[in-house]
mmCIF file of C-alpha atoms in Angstrom:
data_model
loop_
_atom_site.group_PDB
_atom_site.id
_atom_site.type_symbol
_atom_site.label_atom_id
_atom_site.label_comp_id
_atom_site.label_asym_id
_atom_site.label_seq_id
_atom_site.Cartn_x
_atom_site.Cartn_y
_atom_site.Cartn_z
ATOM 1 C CA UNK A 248 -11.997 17.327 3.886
ATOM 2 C CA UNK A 249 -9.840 18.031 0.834
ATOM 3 C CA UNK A 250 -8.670 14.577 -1.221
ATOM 4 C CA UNK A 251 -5.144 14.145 0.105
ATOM 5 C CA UNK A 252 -6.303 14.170 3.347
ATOM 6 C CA UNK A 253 -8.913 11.700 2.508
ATOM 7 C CA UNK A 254 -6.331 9.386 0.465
ATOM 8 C CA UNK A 255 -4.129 9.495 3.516
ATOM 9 C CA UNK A 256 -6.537 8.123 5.660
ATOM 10 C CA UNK A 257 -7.869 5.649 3.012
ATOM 11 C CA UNK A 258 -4.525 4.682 3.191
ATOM 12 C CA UNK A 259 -4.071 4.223 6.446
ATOM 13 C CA UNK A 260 -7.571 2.285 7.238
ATOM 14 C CA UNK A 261 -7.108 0.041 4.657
ATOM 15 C CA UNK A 262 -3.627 -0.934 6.320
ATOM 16 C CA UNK A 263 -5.413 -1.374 9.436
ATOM 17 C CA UNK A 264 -7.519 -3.519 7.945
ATOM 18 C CA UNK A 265 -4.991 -5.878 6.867
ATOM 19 C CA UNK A 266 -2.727 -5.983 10.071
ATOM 20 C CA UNK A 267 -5.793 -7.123 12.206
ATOM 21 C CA UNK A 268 -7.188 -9.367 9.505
ATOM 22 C CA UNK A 269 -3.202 -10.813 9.442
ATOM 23 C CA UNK A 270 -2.716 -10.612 13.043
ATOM 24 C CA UNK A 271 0.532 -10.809 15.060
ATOM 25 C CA UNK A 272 1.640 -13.634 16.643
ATOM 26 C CA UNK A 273 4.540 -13.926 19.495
ATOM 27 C CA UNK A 274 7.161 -14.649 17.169
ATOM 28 C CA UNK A 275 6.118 -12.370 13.638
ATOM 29 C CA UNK A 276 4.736 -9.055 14.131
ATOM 30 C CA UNK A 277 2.359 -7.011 11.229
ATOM 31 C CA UNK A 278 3.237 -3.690 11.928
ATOM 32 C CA UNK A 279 2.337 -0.081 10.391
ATOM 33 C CA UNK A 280 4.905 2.333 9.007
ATOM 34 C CA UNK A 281 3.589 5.389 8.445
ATOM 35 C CA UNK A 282 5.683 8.749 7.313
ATOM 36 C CA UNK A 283 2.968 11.142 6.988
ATOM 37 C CA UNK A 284 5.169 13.824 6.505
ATOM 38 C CA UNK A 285 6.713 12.084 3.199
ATOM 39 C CA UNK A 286 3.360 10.466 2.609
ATOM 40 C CA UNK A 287 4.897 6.764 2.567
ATOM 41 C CA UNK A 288 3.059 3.761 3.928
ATOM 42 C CA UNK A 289 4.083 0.569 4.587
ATOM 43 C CA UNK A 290 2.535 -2.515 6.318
ATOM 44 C CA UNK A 291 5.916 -4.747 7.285
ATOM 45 C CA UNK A 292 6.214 -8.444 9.156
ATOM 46 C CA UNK A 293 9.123 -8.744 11.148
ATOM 47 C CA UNK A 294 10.239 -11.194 13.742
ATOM 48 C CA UNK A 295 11.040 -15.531 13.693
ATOM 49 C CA UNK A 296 9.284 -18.407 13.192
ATOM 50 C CA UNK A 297 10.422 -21.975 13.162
ATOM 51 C CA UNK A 298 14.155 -20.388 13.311
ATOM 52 C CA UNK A 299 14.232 -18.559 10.216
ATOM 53 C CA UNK A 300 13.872 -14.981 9.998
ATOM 54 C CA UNK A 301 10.895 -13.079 8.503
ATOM 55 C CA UNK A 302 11.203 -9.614 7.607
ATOM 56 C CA UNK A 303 8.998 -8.473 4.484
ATOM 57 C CA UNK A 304 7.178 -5.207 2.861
ATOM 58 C CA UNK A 305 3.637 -6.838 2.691
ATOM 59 C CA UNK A 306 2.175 -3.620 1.273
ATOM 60 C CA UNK A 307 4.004 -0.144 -0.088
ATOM 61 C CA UNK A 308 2.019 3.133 -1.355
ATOM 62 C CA UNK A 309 3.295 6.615 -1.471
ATOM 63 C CA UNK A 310 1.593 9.823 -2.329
ATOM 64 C CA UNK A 311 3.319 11.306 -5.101
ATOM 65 C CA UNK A 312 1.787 14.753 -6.514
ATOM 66 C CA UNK A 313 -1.703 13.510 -5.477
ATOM 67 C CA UNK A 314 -1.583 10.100 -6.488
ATOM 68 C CA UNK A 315 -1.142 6.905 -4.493
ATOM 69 C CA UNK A 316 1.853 4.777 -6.042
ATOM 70 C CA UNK A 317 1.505 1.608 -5.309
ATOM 71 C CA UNK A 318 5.097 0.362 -4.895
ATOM 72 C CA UNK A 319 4.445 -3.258 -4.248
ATOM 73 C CA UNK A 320 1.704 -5.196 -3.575
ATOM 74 C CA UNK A 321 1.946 -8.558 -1.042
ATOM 75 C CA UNK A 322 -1.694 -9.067 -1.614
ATOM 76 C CA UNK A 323 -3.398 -11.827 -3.094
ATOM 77 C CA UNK A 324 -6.272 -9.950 -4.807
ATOM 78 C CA UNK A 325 -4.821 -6.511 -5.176
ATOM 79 C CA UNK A 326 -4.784 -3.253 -2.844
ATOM 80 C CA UNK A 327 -5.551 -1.083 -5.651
ATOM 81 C CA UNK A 328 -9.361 -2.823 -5.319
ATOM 82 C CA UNK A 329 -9.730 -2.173 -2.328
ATOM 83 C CA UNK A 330 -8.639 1.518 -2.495
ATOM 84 C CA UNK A 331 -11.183 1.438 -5.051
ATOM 85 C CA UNK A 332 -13.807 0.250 -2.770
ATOM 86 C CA UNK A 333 -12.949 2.634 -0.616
ATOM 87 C CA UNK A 334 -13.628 5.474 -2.951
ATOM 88 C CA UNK A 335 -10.436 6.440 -4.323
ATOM 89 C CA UNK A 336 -10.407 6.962 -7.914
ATOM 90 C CA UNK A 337 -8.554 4.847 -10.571
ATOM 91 C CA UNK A 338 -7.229 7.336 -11.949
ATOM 92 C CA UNK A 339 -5.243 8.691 -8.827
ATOM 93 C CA UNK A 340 -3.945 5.497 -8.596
ATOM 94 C CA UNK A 341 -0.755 4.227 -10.152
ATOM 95 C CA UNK A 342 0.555 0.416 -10.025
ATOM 96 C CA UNK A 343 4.129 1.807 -9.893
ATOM 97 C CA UNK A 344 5.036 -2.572 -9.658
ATOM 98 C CA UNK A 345 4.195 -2.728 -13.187
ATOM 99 C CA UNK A 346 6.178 -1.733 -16.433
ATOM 100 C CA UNK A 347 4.780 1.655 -18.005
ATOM 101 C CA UNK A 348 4.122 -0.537 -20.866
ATOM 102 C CA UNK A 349 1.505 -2.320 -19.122
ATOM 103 C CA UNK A 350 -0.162 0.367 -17.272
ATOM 104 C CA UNK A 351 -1.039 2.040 -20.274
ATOM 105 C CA UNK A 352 -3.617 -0.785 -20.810
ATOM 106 C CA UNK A 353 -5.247 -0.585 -17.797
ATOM 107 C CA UNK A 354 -7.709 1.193 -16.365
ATOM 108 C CA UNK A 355 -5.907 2.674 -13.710
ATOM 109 C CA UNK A 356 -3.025 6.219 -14.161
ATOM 110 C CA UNK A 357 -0.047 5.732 -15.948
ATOM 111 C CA UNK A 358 1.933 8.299 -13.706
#
């Protein structure tokens, strides 16, 4: 299996993982958007609850030149950790929410 294809499904497990540990309910839905073909992933809630609409990006990665940009990040203790657990390397992944300024002092890729 080459690495995209591995980071894809990475990707899409750990995404899995979240919608069933978040769970739907009957009025707010966890639901995965997934555009392999332009390698963007998104875990969304959608739906009502107590009258008020809820619609929100919980979770946002694409795959840009080999790298997984994480867009924006819902989570309380980070997806990039858990990509990480997963076996993806730091350094193919880029916390895209952050200013360039402060990736450069992380351990993870700049861009």
């Amino acid at each position: 299996m080459d690495s995209l294809t591995q980071y894809r499904q990475t990707i899409e497990k750990v995404f899995q993982d979240y919608a069933d540990f978040l769970q739907s309910d009957d009025g707010v839905k966890v639901e995965l958007v997934l555009d392999r073909e332009r390698d963007r992933y998104l875990l969304v809630e959608t739906g009502w609850q107590n009258g008020y609409r809820i619609y929100g990006t919980l979770l946002h990665i694409d795959v840009i030149d080999h790298k997984l940009w994480i867009q924006h990040d819902g989570t309380e203790e980070g997806i990039a950790n858990d990509l990480v657990a997963a076996g993806i390397p730091k350094k193919q992944i880029v916390l895209a929410f952050r200013p360039l300024e402060q990736r450069k002092h992380t351990e993870f890729a700049i861009f």
